[in-house]
PDB file of C-alpha atoms in Angstrom:
ATOM      1  CA  MET A   1      -0.796  25.131  15.080  1.00 58.00           C
ATOM      2  CA  ILE A   2      -0.580  21.372  14.586  1.00 57.00           C
ATOM      3  CA  HIS A   3      -4.000  19.759  14.719  1.00 53.00           C
ATOM      4  CA  LYS A   4      -4.592  17.527  17.754  1.00 49.00           C
ATOM      5  CA  SER A   5      -5.113  14.363  15.742  1.00 43.00           C
ATOM      6  CA  THR A   6      -4.716  11.271  17.858  1.00 40.00           C
ATOM      7  CA  PHE A   7      -1.744   8.986  17.611  1.00 41.00           C
ATOM      8  CA  THR A   8      -4.113   6.131  16.754  1.00 46.00           C
ATOM      9  CA  ALA A   9      -5.459   7.951  13.697  1.00 45.00           C
ATOM     10  CA  ALA A  10      -1.953   8.465  12.359  1.00 44.00           C
ATOM     11  CA  ARG A  11      -1.156   4.816  12.936  1.00 49.00           C
ATOM     12  CA  HIS A  12      -4.281   3.645  11.094  1.00 49.00           C
ATOM     13  CA  ALA A  13      -3.312   5.874   8.194  1.00 43.00           C
ATOM     14  CA  ALA A  14       0.140   4.335   8.122  1.00 45.00           C
ATOM     15  CA  VAL A  15      -1.251   0.828   8.046  1.00 44.00           C
ATOM     16  CA  ALA A  16      -3.295   1.627   4.958  1.00 47.00           C
ATOM     17  CA  THR A  17      -0.340   3.358   3.340  1.00 44.00           C
ATOM     18  CA  LEU A  18       1.862   0.376   4.071  1.00 43.00           C
ATOM     19  CA  ILE A  19      -0.196  -1.824   1.772  1.00 40.00           C
ATOM     20  CA  GLY A  20       0.172   0.822  -0.861  1.00 47.00           C
ATOM     21  CA  ILE A  21      -3.156   1.975  -2.256  1.00 33.00           C
ATOM     22  CA  SER A  22      -4.483   5.492  -1.953  1.00 34.00           C
ATOM     23  CA  ALA A  23      -8.102   4.379  -2.189  1.00 34.00           C
ATOM     24  CA  SER A  24      -7.713   2.234   0.916  1.00 38.00           C
ATOM     25  CA  LEU A  25      -6.111   5.121   2.743  1.00 35.00           C
ATOM     26  CA  LEU A  26      -8.966   7.446   1.826  1.00 35.00           C
ATOM     27  CA  ALA A  27     -11.534   4.868   2.882  1.00 38.00           C
ATOM     28  CA  SER A  28      -9.816   4.450   6.222  1.00 38.00           C
ATOM     29  CA  HIS A  29      -9.882   8.172   6.879  1.00 37.00           C
ATOM     30  CA  ALA A  30     -13.500   8.436   5.783  1.00 37.00           C
ATOM     31  CA  ALA A  31     -14.479   5.749   8.263  1.00 41.00           C
ATOM     32  CA  THR A  32     -12.505   7.391  11.051  1.00 38.00           C
ATOM     33  CA  ALA A  33     -14.056  10.762  10.294  1.00 37.00           C
ATOM     34  CA  GLN A  34     -17.539   9.280  10.498  1.00 40.00           C
ATOM     35  CA  GLN A  35     -16.740   7.986  13.972  1.00 42.00           C
ATOM     36  CA  THR A  36     -15.135  11.155  15.339  1.00 37.00           C
ATOM     37  CA  GLN A  37     -16.888  14.105  13.691  1.00 40.00           C
ATOM     38  CA  ALA A  38     -20.176  15.593  14.933  1.00 40.00           C
ATOM     39  CA  PRO A  39     -23.172  14.929  12.653  1.00 43.00           C
ATOM     40  CA  GLN A  40     -24.200  17.675  10.264  1.00 43.00           C
ATOM     41  CA  GLN A  41     -26.878  19.969  11.618  1.00 44.00           C
ATOM     42  CA  PHE A  42     -28.283  21.182   8.310  1.00 45.00           C
ATOM     43  CA  GLY A  43     -30.080  19.504   5.432  1.00 47.00           C
ATOM     44  CA  PRO A  44     -32.109  16.316   5.272  1.00 52.00           C
ATOM     45  CA  ARG A  45     -30.863  13.263   7.069  1.00 53.00           C
ATOM     46  CA  VAL A  46     -29.381  10.690   4.707  1.00 52.00           C
ATOM     47  CA  ASN A  47     -28.687   7.138   5.751  1.00 55.00           C
ATOM     48  CA  ARG A  48     -25.221   6.431   4.458  1.00 54.00           C
ATOM     49  CA  GLN A  49     -23.862   2.967   3.952  1.00 57.00           C
ATOM     50  CA  ALA A  50     -20.786   2.067   5.950  1.00 57.00           C
ATOM     51  CA  GLN A  51     -17.576   2.627   4.041  1.00 53.00           C
ATOM     52  CA  PRO A  52     -15.606  -0.546   3.255  1.00 58.00           C
ATOM     53  CA  GLN A  53     -12.589  -0.923   5.477  1.00 61.00           C
ATOM     54  CA  PRO A  54      -9.135  -1.419   3.939  1.00 60.00           C
ATOM     55  CA  PRO A  55      -7.697  -4.883   4.552  1.00 68.00           C
ATOM     56  CA  LYS A  56      -5.642  -5.184   7.697  1.00 79.00           C
ATOM     57  CA  PRO A  57      -1.953  -5.876   7.163  1.00 85.00           C
ATOM     58  CA  GLU A  58      -0.293  -8.852   8.774  1.00 91.00           C
ATOM     59  CA  VAL A  59       2.588  -8.326  11.185  1.00 96.00           C
ATOM     60  CA  ILE A  60       4.955 -11.060  10.099  1.00 96.00           C
ATOM     61  CA  ALA A  61       7.900 -10.135  12.339  1.00 98.00           C
ATOM     62  CA  THR A  62       9.090  -7.695  14.981  1.00 98.00           C
ATOM     63  CA  HIS A  63      12.729  -6.687  15.300  1.00 99.00           C
ATOM     64  CA  GLY A  64      13.487  -4.393  18.209  1.00 98.00           C
ATOM     65  CA  ASP A  65      11.234  -1.360  17.729  1.00 98.00           C
ATOM     66  CA  TRP A  66      10.409  -2.166  14.083  1.00 99.00           C
ATOM     67  CA  GLN A  67       7.599  -4.218  12.571  1.00 98.00           C
ATOM     68  CA  VAL A  68       7.623  -6.034   9.250  1.00 98.00           C
ATOM     69  CA  GLN A  69       4.111  -5.935   7.777  1.00 96.00           C
ATOM     70  CA  CYS A  70       2.515  -7.337   4.642  1.00 94.00           C
ATOM     71  CA  GLY A  71      -0.938  -6.833   3.175  1.00 89.00           C
ATOM     72  CA  GLU A  72      -3.005  -7.277   0.022  1.00 85.00           C
ATOM     73  CA  PHE A  73      -4.980  -4.786  -2.043  1.00 74.00           C
ATOM     74  CA  MET A  74      -6.699  -4.654  -5.405  1.00 70.00           C
ATOM     75  CA  ALA A  75      -5.107  -2.324  -7.961  1.00 68.00           C
ATOM     76  CA  ARG A  76      -5.890  -1.487 -11.569  1.00 66.00           C
ATOM     77  CA  ALA A  77      -3.812  -3.652 -13.870  1.00 59.00           C
ATOM     78  CA  HIS A  78      -2.036  -0.601 -15.372  1.00 54.00           C
ATOM     79  CA  GLN A  79      -1.490   1.105 -12.024  1.00 52.00           C
ATOM     80  CA  GLY A  80       1.906  -0.428 -11.360  1.00 48.00           C
ATOM     81  CA  SER A  81       3.623   1.747 -13.983  1.00 42.00           C
ATOM     82  CA  LYS A  82       2.975   4.904 -11.979  1.00 44.00           C
ATOM     83  CA  GLU A  83       3.265   3.615  -8.427  1.00 45.00           C
ATOM     84  CA  ALA A  84       6.947   4.303  -7.961  1.00 43.00           C
ATOM     85  CA  SER A  85       6.808   7.781  -9.435  1.00 43.00           C
ATOM     86  CA  ASP A  86       3.894   9.219  -7.460  1.00 44.00           C
ATOM     87  CA  GLY A  87       4.001   7.233  -4.263  1.00 45.00           C
ATOM     88  CA  SER A  88       0.588   5.619  -4.663  1.00 42.00           C
ATOM     89  CA  GLY A  89       2.111   2.165  -4.515  1.00 44.00           C
ATOM     90  CA  SER A  90       4.411   0.616  -1.994  1.00 42.00           C
ATOM     91  CA  GLY A  91       7.011  -1.979  -2.694  1.00 49.00           C
ATOM     92  CA  LYS A  92       7.630  -5.429  -3.999  1.00 55.00           C
ATOM     93  CA  GLY A  93       4.861  -8.018  -4.082  1.00 52.00           C
ATOM     94  CA  ASP A  94       3.064 -10.817  -5.867  1.00 50.00           C
ATOM     95  CA  ALA A  95       0.154 -10.039  -8.217  1.00 43.00           C
ATOM     96  CA  LEU A  96      -2.940 -12.004  -9.243  1.00 46.00           C
ATOM     97  CA  GLU A  97      -4.966 -10.840 -12.241  1.00 48.00           C
ATOM     98  CA  GLY A  98      -8.728 -10.279 -12.083  1.00 49.00           C
ATOM     99  CA  GLN A  99     -11.563  -7.950 -13.104  1.00 49.00           C
ATOM    100  CA  ASP A 100     -13.500  -5.300 -11.200  1.00 51.00           C
ATOM    101  CA  SER A 101     -17.124  -6.484 -10.953  1.00 50.00           C
ATOM    102  CA  ALA A 102     -18.546  -2.954 -11.168  1.00 53.00           C
ATOM    103  CA  SER A 103     -16.466  -1.312 -13.874  1.00 55.00           C
ATOM    104  CA  GLY A 104     -15.219  -4.366 -15.740  1.00 60.00           C
ATOM    105  CA  GLU A 105     -11.713  -2.907 -15.573  1.00 66.00           C
ATOM    106  CA  ALA A 106      -8.817  -5.321 -15.270  1.00 73.00           C
ATOM    107  CA  THR A 107      -7.481  -5.519 -11.733  1.00 76.00           C
ATOM    108  CA  ARG A 108      -4.802  -7.388  -9.867  1.00 77.00           C
ATOM    109  CA  LYS A 109      -4.419  -8.396  -6.233  1.00 79.00           C
ATOM    110  CA  VAL A 110      -1.038  -7.229  -5.027  1.00 81.00           C
ATOM    111  CA  ARG A 111       0.733  -8.355  -1.871  1.00 82.00           C
ATOM    112  CA  GLN A 112       3.057  -5.668  -0.565  1.00 88.00           C
ATOM    113  CA  CYS A 113       5.412  -5.508   2.404  1.00 95.00           C
ATOM    114  CA  GLY A 114       7.200  -2.815   4.333  1.00 96.00           C
ATOM    115  CA  ILE A 115       8.757  -1.977   7.684  1.00 98.00           C
ATOM    116  CA  MET A 116       7.328   0.604  10.062  1.00 97.00           C
ATOM    117  CA  GLN A 117       7.506   2.247  13.442  1.00 98.00           C
ATOM    118  CA  SER A 118       5.103   4.655  15.150  1.00 96.00           C
ATOM    119  CA  VAL A 119       6.169   7.059  17.889  1.00 96.00           C
ATOM    120  CA  ARG A 120       4.747   9.855  20.010  1.00 93.00           C
ATOM    121  CA  SER A 121       6.275  13.225  20.740  1.00 88.00           C
ATOM    122  CA  ALA A 122       8.069  13.348  24.092  1.00 83.00           C
ATOM    123  CA  GLU A 123       6.917  16.957  24.447  1.00 82.00           C
ATOM    124  CA  ARG A 124       3.290  16.512  23.327  1.00 83.00           C
ATOM    125  CA  GLN A 125       1.922  13.024  23.796  1.00 77.00           C
ATOM    126  CA  ASN A 126      -1.125  13.687  21.632  1.00 79.00           C
ATOM    127  CA  LEU A 127       1.087  14.011  18.541  1.00 87.00           C
ATOM    128  CA  GLY A 128       2.311  10.972  16.643  1.00 93.00           C
ATOM    129  CA  LEU A 129       4.552  10.155  13.699  1.00 96.00           C
ATOM    130  CA  THR A 130       4.676   6.965  11.657  1.00 97.00           C
ATOM    131  CA  LEU A 131       7.635   6.015   9.492  1.00 98.00           C
ATOM    132  CA  VAL A 132       7.241   3.439   6.705  1.00 97.00           C
ATOM    133  CA  LEU A 133       9.954   2.097   4.389  1.00 98.00           C
ATOM    134  CA  VAL A 134       9.153   0.011   1.322  1.00 96.00           C
ATOM    135  CA  ASN A 135      11.105  -1.373  -1.602  1.00 96.00           C
ATOM    136  CA  THR A 136       9.941  -0.614  -5.129  1.00 93.00           C
ATOM    137  CA  LYS A 137      11.242   0.030  -8.642  1.00 88.00           C
ATOM    138  CA  GLN A 138      11.916   3.285 -10.464  1.00 89.00           C
ATOM    139  CA  GLY A 139      12.557   2.257 -14.036  1.00 90.00           C
ATOM    140  CA  ASP A 140      15.289  -0.353 -13.837  1.00 91.00           C
ATOM    141  CA  ARG A 141      16.412   0.700 -10.370  1.00 93.00           C
ATOM    142  CA  ASP A 142      15.512  -1.007  -7.096  1.00 94.00           C
ATOM    143  CA  VAL A 143      14.948   1.744  -4.549  1.00 96.00           C
ATOM    144  CA  THR A 144      13.796   2.121  -0.963  1.00 97.00           C
ATOM    145  CA  MET A 145      11.155   4.776  -0.428  1.00 97.00           C
ATOM    146  CA  MET A 146      10.509   6.505   2.887  1.00 97.00           C
ATOM    147  CA  ARG A 147       7.065   7.715   3.917  1.00 96.00           C
ATOM    148  CA  ILE A 148       6.404   9.798   7.003  1.00 97.00           C
ATOM    149  CA  LEU A 149       2.885  10.433   8.292  1.00 97.00           C
ATOM    150  CA  VAL A 150       2.154  13.276  10.717  1.00 96.00           C
ATOM    151  CA  PRO A 151      -0.975  15.157  11.870  1.00 93.00           C
ATOM    152  CA  ILE A 152      -2.439  17.929   9.748  1.00 92.00           C
ATOM    153  CA  GLY A 153      -1.543  21.518  10.583  1.00 91.00           C
ATOM    154  CA  VAL A 154       2.189  21.186  10.010  1.00 92.00           C
ATOM    155  CA  PHE A 155       4.124  23.896   8.163  1.00 95.00           C
ATOM    156  CA  LEU A 156       4.440  22.296   4.741  1.00 96.00           C
ATOM    157  CA  PRO A 157       7.157  24.329   2.921  1.00 96.00           C
ATOM    158  CA  THR A 158      10.002  23.183   5.193  1.00 94.00           C
ATOM    159  CA  GLY A 159       9.228  19.500   4.901  1.00 97.00           C
ATOM    160  CA  ILE A 160      10.533  17.211   7.640  1.00 98.00           C
ATOM    161  CA  ALA A 161      14.167  17.464   8.703  1.00 97.00           C
ATOM    162  CA  LEU A 162      16.037  14.236   9.441  1.00 98.00           C
ATOM    163  CA  GLU A 163      18.962  13.823  11.800  1.00 98.00           C
ATOM    164  CA  ILE A 164      20.683  10.560  12.725  1.00 98.00           C
ATOM    165  CA  ASP A 165      22.539  10.575  16.027  1.00 98.00           C
ATOM    166  CA  GLY A 166      22.664  14.368  15.933  1.00 96.00           C
ATOM    167  CA  THR A 167      23.994  14.687  12.375  1.00 97.00           C
ATOM    168  CA  ALA A 168      21.817  16.333   9.745  1.00 97.00           C
ATOM    169  CA  VAL A 169      20.936  14.005   6.869  1.00 96.00           C
ATOM    170  CA  GLY A 170      18.454  16.007   4.813  1.00 96.00           C
ATOM    171  CA  ARG A 171      14.784  16.892   4.447  1.00 96.00           C
ATOM    172  CA  VAL A 172      11.775  14.904   3.279  1.00 97.00           C
ATOM    173  CA  PRO A 173       9.206  16.998   1.353  1.00 97.00           C
ATOM    174  CA  PHE A 174       5.474  16.774   1.944  1.00 98.00           C
ATOM    175  CA  THR A 175       3.570  15.339  -1.010  1.00 96.00           C
ATOM    176  CA  ARG A 176      -0.068  15.346   0.071  1.00 95.00           C
ATOM    177  CA  CYS A 177      -2.461  15.905   2.973  1.00 96.00           C
ATOM    178  CA  LEU A 178      -5.648  14.010   3.739  1.00 93.00           C
ATOM    179  CA  PRO A 179      -8.348  14.984   6.251  1.00 90.00           C
ATOM    180  CA  GLN A 180      -6.396  13.721   9.268  1.00 89.00           C
ATOM    181  CA  VAL A 181      -2.819  13.224   8.158  1.00 94.00           C
ATOM    182  CA  CYS A 182      -0.073  14.718   5.976  1.00 96.00           C
ATOM    183  CA  MET A 183       2.461  12.553   4.155  1.00 96.00           C
ATOM    184  CA  ALA A 184       6.088  13.232   3.311  1.00 98.00           C
ATOM    185  CA  PHE A 185       7.696  10.987   0.705  1.00 95.00           C
ATOM    186  CA  ALA A 186      11.221  10.567  -0.668  1.00 96.00           C
ATOM    187  CA  GLU A 187      13.803   7.999  -1.636  1.00 96.00           C
ATOM    188  CA  ALA A 188      15.953   6.687   1.186  1.00 97.00           C
ATOM    189  CA  THR A 189      19.360   6.587  -0.494  1.00 97.00           C
ATOM    190  CA  PRO A 190      21.821   3.765   0.197  1.00 97.00           C
ATOM    191  CA  GLU A 191      23.865   6.280   2.204  1.00 97.00           C
ATOM    192  CA  THR A 192      20.865   7.096   4.403  1.00 98.00           C
ATOM    193  CA  ILE A 193      20.030   3.413   4.869  1.00 98.00           C
ATOM    194  CA  GLU A 194      23.628   2.730   5.937  1.00 98.00           C
ATOM    195  CA  LYS A 195      23.501   5.576   8.466  1.00 98.00           C
ATOM    196  CA  MET A 196      20.272   4.176   9.861  1.00 98.00           C
ATOM    197  CA  LYS A 197      21.853   0.743  10.186  1.00 98.00           C
ATOM    198  CA  GLN A 198      24.809   2.150  12.077  1.00 98.00           C
ATOM    199  CA  GLY A 199      22.883   4.687  14.152  1.00 98.00           C
ATOM    200  CA  SER A 200      20.867   4.462  17.337  1.00 98.00           C
ATOM    201  CA  THR A 201      18.278   7.250  16.937  1.00 98.00           C
ATOM    202  CA  ALA A 202      16.688   9.006  13.973  1.00 98.00           C
ATOM    203  CA  ASN A 203      15.306  12.420  14.872  1.00 97.00           C
ATOM    204  CA  PHE A 204      12.526  13.735  12.631  1.00 97.00           C
ATOM    205  CA  ILE A 205      11.743  17.434  13.054  1.00 96.00           C
ATOM    206  CA  ILE A 206       8.329  18.692  12.007  1.00 95.00           C
ATOM    207  CA  TYR A 207       7.507  22.395  12.013  1.00 94.00           C
ATOM    208  CA  GLU A 208       4.461  24.289  13.259  1.00 90.00           C
ATOM    209  CA  ALA A 209       5.860  27.505  11.754  1.00 92.00           C
ATOM    210  CA  PRO A 210       9.193  28.685  10.321  1.00 92.00           C
ATOM    211  CA  GLY A 211      11.832  28.002  12.968  1.00 90.00           C
ATOM    212  CA  ALA A 212       9.364  26.302  15.326  1.00 92.00           C
ATOM    213  CA  GLY A 213      10.442  22.673  15.136  1.00 92.00           C
ATOM    214  CA  LEU A 214       9.176  19.706  17.135  1.00 93.00           C
ATOM    215  CA  SER A 215      11.446  16.673  17.444  1.00 94.00           C
ATOM    216  CA  MET A 216      10.147  13.124  17.062  1.00 95.00           C
ATOM    217  CA  GLU A 217      12.654  10.414  17.954  1.00 96.00           C
ATOM    218  CA  VAL A 218      12.525   7.083  16.134  1.00 98.00           C
ATOM    219  CA  SER A 219      14.533   4.221  17.584  1.00 98.00           C
ATOM    220  CA  LEU A 220      16.846   2.415  15.188  1.00 99.00           C
ATOM    221  CA  SER A 221      17.005  -0.660  17.409  1.00 98.00           C
ATOM    222  CA  GLY A 222      16.200  -3.625  15.180  1.00 99.00           C
ATOM    223  CA  PHE A 223      16.276  -1.589  11.971  1.00 99.00           C
ATOM    224  CA  THR A 224      19.023  -3.644  10.310  1.00 98.00           C
ATOM    225  CA  ALA A 225      17.276  -6.969  10.936  1.00 99.00           C
ATOM    226  CA  ALA A 226      13.897  -5.574   9.790  1.00 98.00           C
ATOM    227  CA  TYR A 227      15.372  -4.047   6.637  1.00 98.00           C
ATOM    228  CA  ASP A 228      17.274  -7.235   5.794  1.00 98.00           C
ATOM    229  CA  GLN A 229      14.068  -9.266   6.146  1.00 98.00           C
ATOM    230  CA  LEU A 230      12.208  -6.805   3.915  1.00 97.00           C
ATOM    231  CA  ASN A 231      14.853  -7.267   1.238  1.00 97.00           C
ATOM    232  CA  ALA A 232      14.500 -11.042   1.503  1.00 96.00           C
ATOM    233  CA  LEU A 233      10.702 -11.047   0.963  1.00 91.00           C
TER     234      LEU A 233
END
């Protein structure tokens, strides 16, 4: 059974993912968990310091049902080489060099941008899905990566099925789950991007169990303008 995570929690997770750093995403979930979970009943009480919040991204434009967002985060100086391959990073951006005050490790401030849309299930309003697209590099190739965030409790082996205007496009595999959200991650091929530009609705199907799919409709209104602006950043 899919966990009844709120739509807001999934959206907060997407915001942190949009700026591309796993540590920020984990911090966001830790803070949310502290607010929503009952206190422990066993063991000595420990006064915990508040977890630092990930920086809030800036909404720089809205096109139809899509937002263009940019944000900044601090990354290890050598992190960029693995971002495209494991999904821990997210897209093109400017970098400023620096040094971590605690560890002394070289760091850089990276500005990253992406386009996103969050929706709720028409059948079950307490379930949400957030779709994020970012541009990045894989070797010498410029690629667009697609991330989908859904509540925990989904059936992982099937991944998420994608249809555009009723035509099957493929499946996006799950790559990791955090306490309140699971993430699917894959390259959005030029063919898929073109279908999204020409289509009106993208239907993402998540599964509670084999054969038990739940459709989540994402509007493609404004997608072309949002994607073109992302490419121009």
